[in-house]
Coordinates of C-alpha atoms in Angstrom, one line a residue:
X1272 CA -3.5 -13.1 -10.0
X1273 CA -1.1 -14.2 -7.1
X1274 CA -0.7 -11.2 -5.1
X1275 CA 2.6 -11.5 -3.4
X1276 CA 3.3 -8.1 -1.8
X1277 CA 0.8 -5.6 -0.6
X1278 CA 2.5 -2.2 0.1
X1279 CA 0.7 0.9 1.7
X1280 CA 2.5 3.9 0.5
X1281 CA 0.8 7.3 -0.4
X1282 CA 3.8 7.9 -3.3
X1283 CA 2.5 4.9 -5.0
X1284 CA 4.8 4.3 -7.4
X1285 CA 8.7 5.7 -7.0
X1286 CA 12.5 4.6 -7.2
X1287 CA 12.1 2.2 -3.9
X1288 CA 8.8 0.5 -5.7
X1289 CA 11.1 0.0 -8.7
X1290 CA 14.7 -0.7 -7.2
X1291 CA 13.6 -2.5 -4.3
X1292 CA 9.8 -3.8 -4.0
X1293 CA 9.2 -5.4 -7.5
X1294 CA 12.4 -7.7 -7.2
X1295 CA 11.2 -8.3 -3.3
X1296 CA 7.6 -9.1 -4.9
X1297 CA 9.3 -11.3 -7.6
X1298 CA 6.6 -8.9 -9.3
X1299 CA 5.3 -9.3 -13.5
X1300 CA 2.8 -6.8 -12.6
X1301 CA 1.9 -3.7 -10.1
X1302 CA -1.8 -3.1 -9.3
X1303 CA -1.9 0.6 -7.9
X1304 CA -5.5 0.5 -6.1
X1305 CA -6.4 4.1 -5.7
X1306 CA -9.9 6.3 -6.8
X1307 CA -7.8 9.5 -7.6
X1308 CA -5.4 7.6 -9.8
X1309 CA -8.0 5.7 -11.7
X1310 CA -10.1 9.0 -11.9
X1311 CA -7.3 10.4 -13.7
X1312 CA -6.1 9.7 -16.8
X1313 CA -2.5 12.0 -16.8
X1314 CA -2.0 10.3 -13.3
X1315 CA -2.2 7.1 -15.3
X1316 CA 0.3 8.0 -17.7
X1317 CA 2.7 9.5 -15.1
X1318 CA 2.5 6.0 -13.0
X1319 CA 2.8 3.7 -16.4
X1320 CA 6.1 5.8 -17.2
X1321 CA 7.8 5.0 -13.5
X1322 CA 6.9 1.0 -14.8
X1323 CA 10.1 -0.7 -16.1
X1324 CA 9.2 -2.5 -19.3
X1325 CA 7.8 -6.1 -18.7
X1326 CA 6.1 -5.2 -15.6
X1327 CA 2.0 -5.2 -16.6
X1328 CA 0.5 -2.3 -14.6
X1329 CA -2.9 -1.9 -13.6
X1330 CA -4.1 1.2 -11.9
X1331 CA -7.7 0.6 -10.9
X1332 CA -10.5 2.4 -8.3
X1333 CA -11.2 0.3 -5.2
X1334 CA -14.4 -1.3 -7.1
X1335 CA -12.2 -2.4 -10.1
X1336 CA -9.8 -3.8 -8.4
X1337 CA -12.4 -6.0 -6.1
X1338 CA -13.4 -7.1 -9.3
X1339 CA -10.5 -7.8 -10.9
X1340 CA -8.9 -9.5 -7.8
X1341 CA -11.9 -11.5 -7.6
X1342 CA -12.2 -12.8 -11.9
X1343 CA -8.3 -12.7 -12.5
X1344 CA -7.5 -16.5 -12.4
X1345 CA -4.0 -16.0 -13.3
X1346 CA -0.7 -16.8 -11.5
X1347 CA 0.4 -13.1 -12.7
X1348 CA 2.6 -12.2 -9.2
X1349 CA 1.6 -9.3 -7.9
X1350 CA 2.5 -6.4 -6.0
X1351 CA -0.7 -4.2 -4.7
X1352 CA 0.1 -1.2 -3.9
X1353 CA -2.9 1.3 -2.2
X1354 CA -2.5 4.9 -1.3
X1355 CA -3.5 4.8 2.5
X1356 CA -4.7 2.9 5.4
X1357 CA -8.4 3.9 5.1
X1358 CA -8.2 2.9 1.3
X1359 CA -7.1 -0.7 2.6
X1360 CA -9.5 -1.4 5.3
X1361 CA -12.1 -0.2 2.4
X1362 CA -10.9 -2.9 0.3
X1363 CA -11.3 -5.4 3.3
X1364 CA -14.9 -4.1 4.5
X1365 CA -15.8 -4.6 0.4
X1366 CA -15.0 -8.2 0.7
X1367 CA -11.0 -8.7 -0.2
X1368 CA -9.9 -11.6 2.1
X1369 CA -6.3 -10.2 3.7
X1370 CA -5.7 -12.7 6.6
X1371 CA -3.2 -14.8 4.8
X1372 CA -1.4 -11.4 3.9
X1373 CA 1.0 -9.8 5.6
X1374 CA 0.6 -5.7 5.0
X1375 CA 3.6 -3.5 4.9
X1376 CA 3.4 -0.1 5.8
X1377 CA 5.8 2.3 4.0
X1378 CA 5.1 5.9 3.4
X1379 CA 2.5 8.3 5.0
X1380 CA 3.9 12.1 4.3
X1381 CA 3.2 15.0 6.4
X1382 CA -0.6 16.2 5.6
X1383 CA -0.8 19.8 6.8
X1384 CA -4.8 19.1 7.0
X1385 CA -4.5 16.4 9.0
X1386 CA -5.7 17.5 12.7
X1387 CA -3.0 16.3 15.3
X1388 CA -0.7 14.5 12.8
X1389 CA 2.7 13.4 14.6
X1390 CA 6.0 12.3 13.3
X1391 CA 6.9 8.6 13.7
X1392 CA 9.7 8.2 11.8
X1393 CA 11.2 9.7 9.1
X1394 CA 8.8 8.5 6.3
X1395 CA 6.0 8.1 8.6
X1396 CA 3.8 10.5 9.9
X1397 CA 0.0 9.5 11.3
X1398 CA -2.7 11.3 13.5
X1399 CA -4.8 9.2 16.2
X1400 CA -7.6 8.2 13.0
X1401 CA -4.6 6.4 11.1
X1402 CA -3.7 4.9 14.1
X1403 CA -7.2 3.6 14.5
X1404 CA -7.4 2.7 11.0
X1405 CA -4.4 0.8 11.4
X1406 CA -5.1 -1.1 14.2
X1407 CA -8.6 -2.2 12.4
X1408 CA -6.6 -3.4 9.4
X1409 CA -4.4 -5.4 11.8
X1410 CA -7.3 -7.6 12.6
X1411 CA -7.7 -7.9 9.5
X1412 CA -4.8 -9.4 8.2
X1413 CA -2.0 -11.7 8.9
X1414 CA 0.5 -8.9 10.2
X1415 CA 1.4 -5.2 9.8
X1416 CA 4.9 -4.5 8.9
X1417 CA 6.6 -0.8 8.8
X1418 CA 9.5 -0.8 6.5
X1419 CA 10.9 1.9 3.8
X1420 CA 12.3 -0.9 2.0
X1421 CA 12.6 -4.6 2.2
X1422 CA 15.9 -5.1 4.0
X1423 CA 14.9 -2.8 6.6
X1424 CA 14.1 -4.3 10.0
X1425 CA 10.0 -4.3 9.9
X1426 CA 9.0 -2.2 13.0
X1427 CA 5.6 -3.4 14.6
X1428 CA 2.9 -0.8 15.0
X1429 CA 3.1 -0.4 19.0
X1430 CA 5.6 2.0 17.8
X1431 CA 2.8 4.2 16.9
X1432 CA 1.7 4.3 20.6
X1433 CA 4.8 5.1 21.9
X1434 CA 4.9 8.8 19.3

């Protein structure tokens, strides 16, 4: 597989995925990389459904997809999408090679459980352990992007320090 977008965004698949990030990914398939999802097989369902026709989709657990990522010697284009930061860095720690990849950050909702959570921007809310996690992840990979959608201007994450 050629992944050519990787997308953090905690409504995994949704009308921007389809309208906007498939055509910006040039996608043929969508590999949602989240343990709930895979977990779950009406979750499954619900996610293939949002897929236009002639886009594959895979929805894997973190461990499948390290797998797959690492077997799949295809030229399928990709667009990887993963629930949250922490899930990424996970990925990373377990051995998926992101420093030719640029990482876009799109949306993290509200979390009424999360201690100290703060609002960034409108689709964009984080606590000082997302920061954190971020900021690990950026060492990890080419670059961190912020953007809703792809013709937004990305916004670099010293924004996060400044909220």
């Amino acid at each position: 597989m050629k992944i050519t977008v990787i997308r953090i965004d905690d409504r995994l698949i949704h009308g921007q995925i389809i309208t906007k990030w498939i055509a910006e990914a040039r996608a043929e398939q969508i590999l949602v990389v989240d343990d709930r999802s895979a977990a779950d097989p009406m979750l499954k369902m619900i996610l293939g459904l949002a897929v236009p026709s002639g886009i594959h989709l895979e929805v894997l657990s973190l461990t499948e997809a390290r797998m797959l990522i690492d077997r799949d010697p295809s030229s399928l284009r990709t667009l990887m999408i993963v629930r949250n930061p922490q899930a990424m860095l996970e990925l990373i720690q377990a051995g998926f090679d992101a420093e030719e990849y640029e990482i876009i950050l799109g949306n993290m909702s509200f979390d009424e459980k999360k201690t100290g959570i703060r609002h960034v921007l409108d689709y964009l809310y984080v606590n000082n352990q997302d920061v954190e996690t971020l900021k690990a992840l950026a060492s990890s990979c080419a670059k961190i992007t912020i953007k809703a959608v792809p013709e937004e201007r990305g916004k670099d994450l010293k924004i996060l320090e400044h909220k």
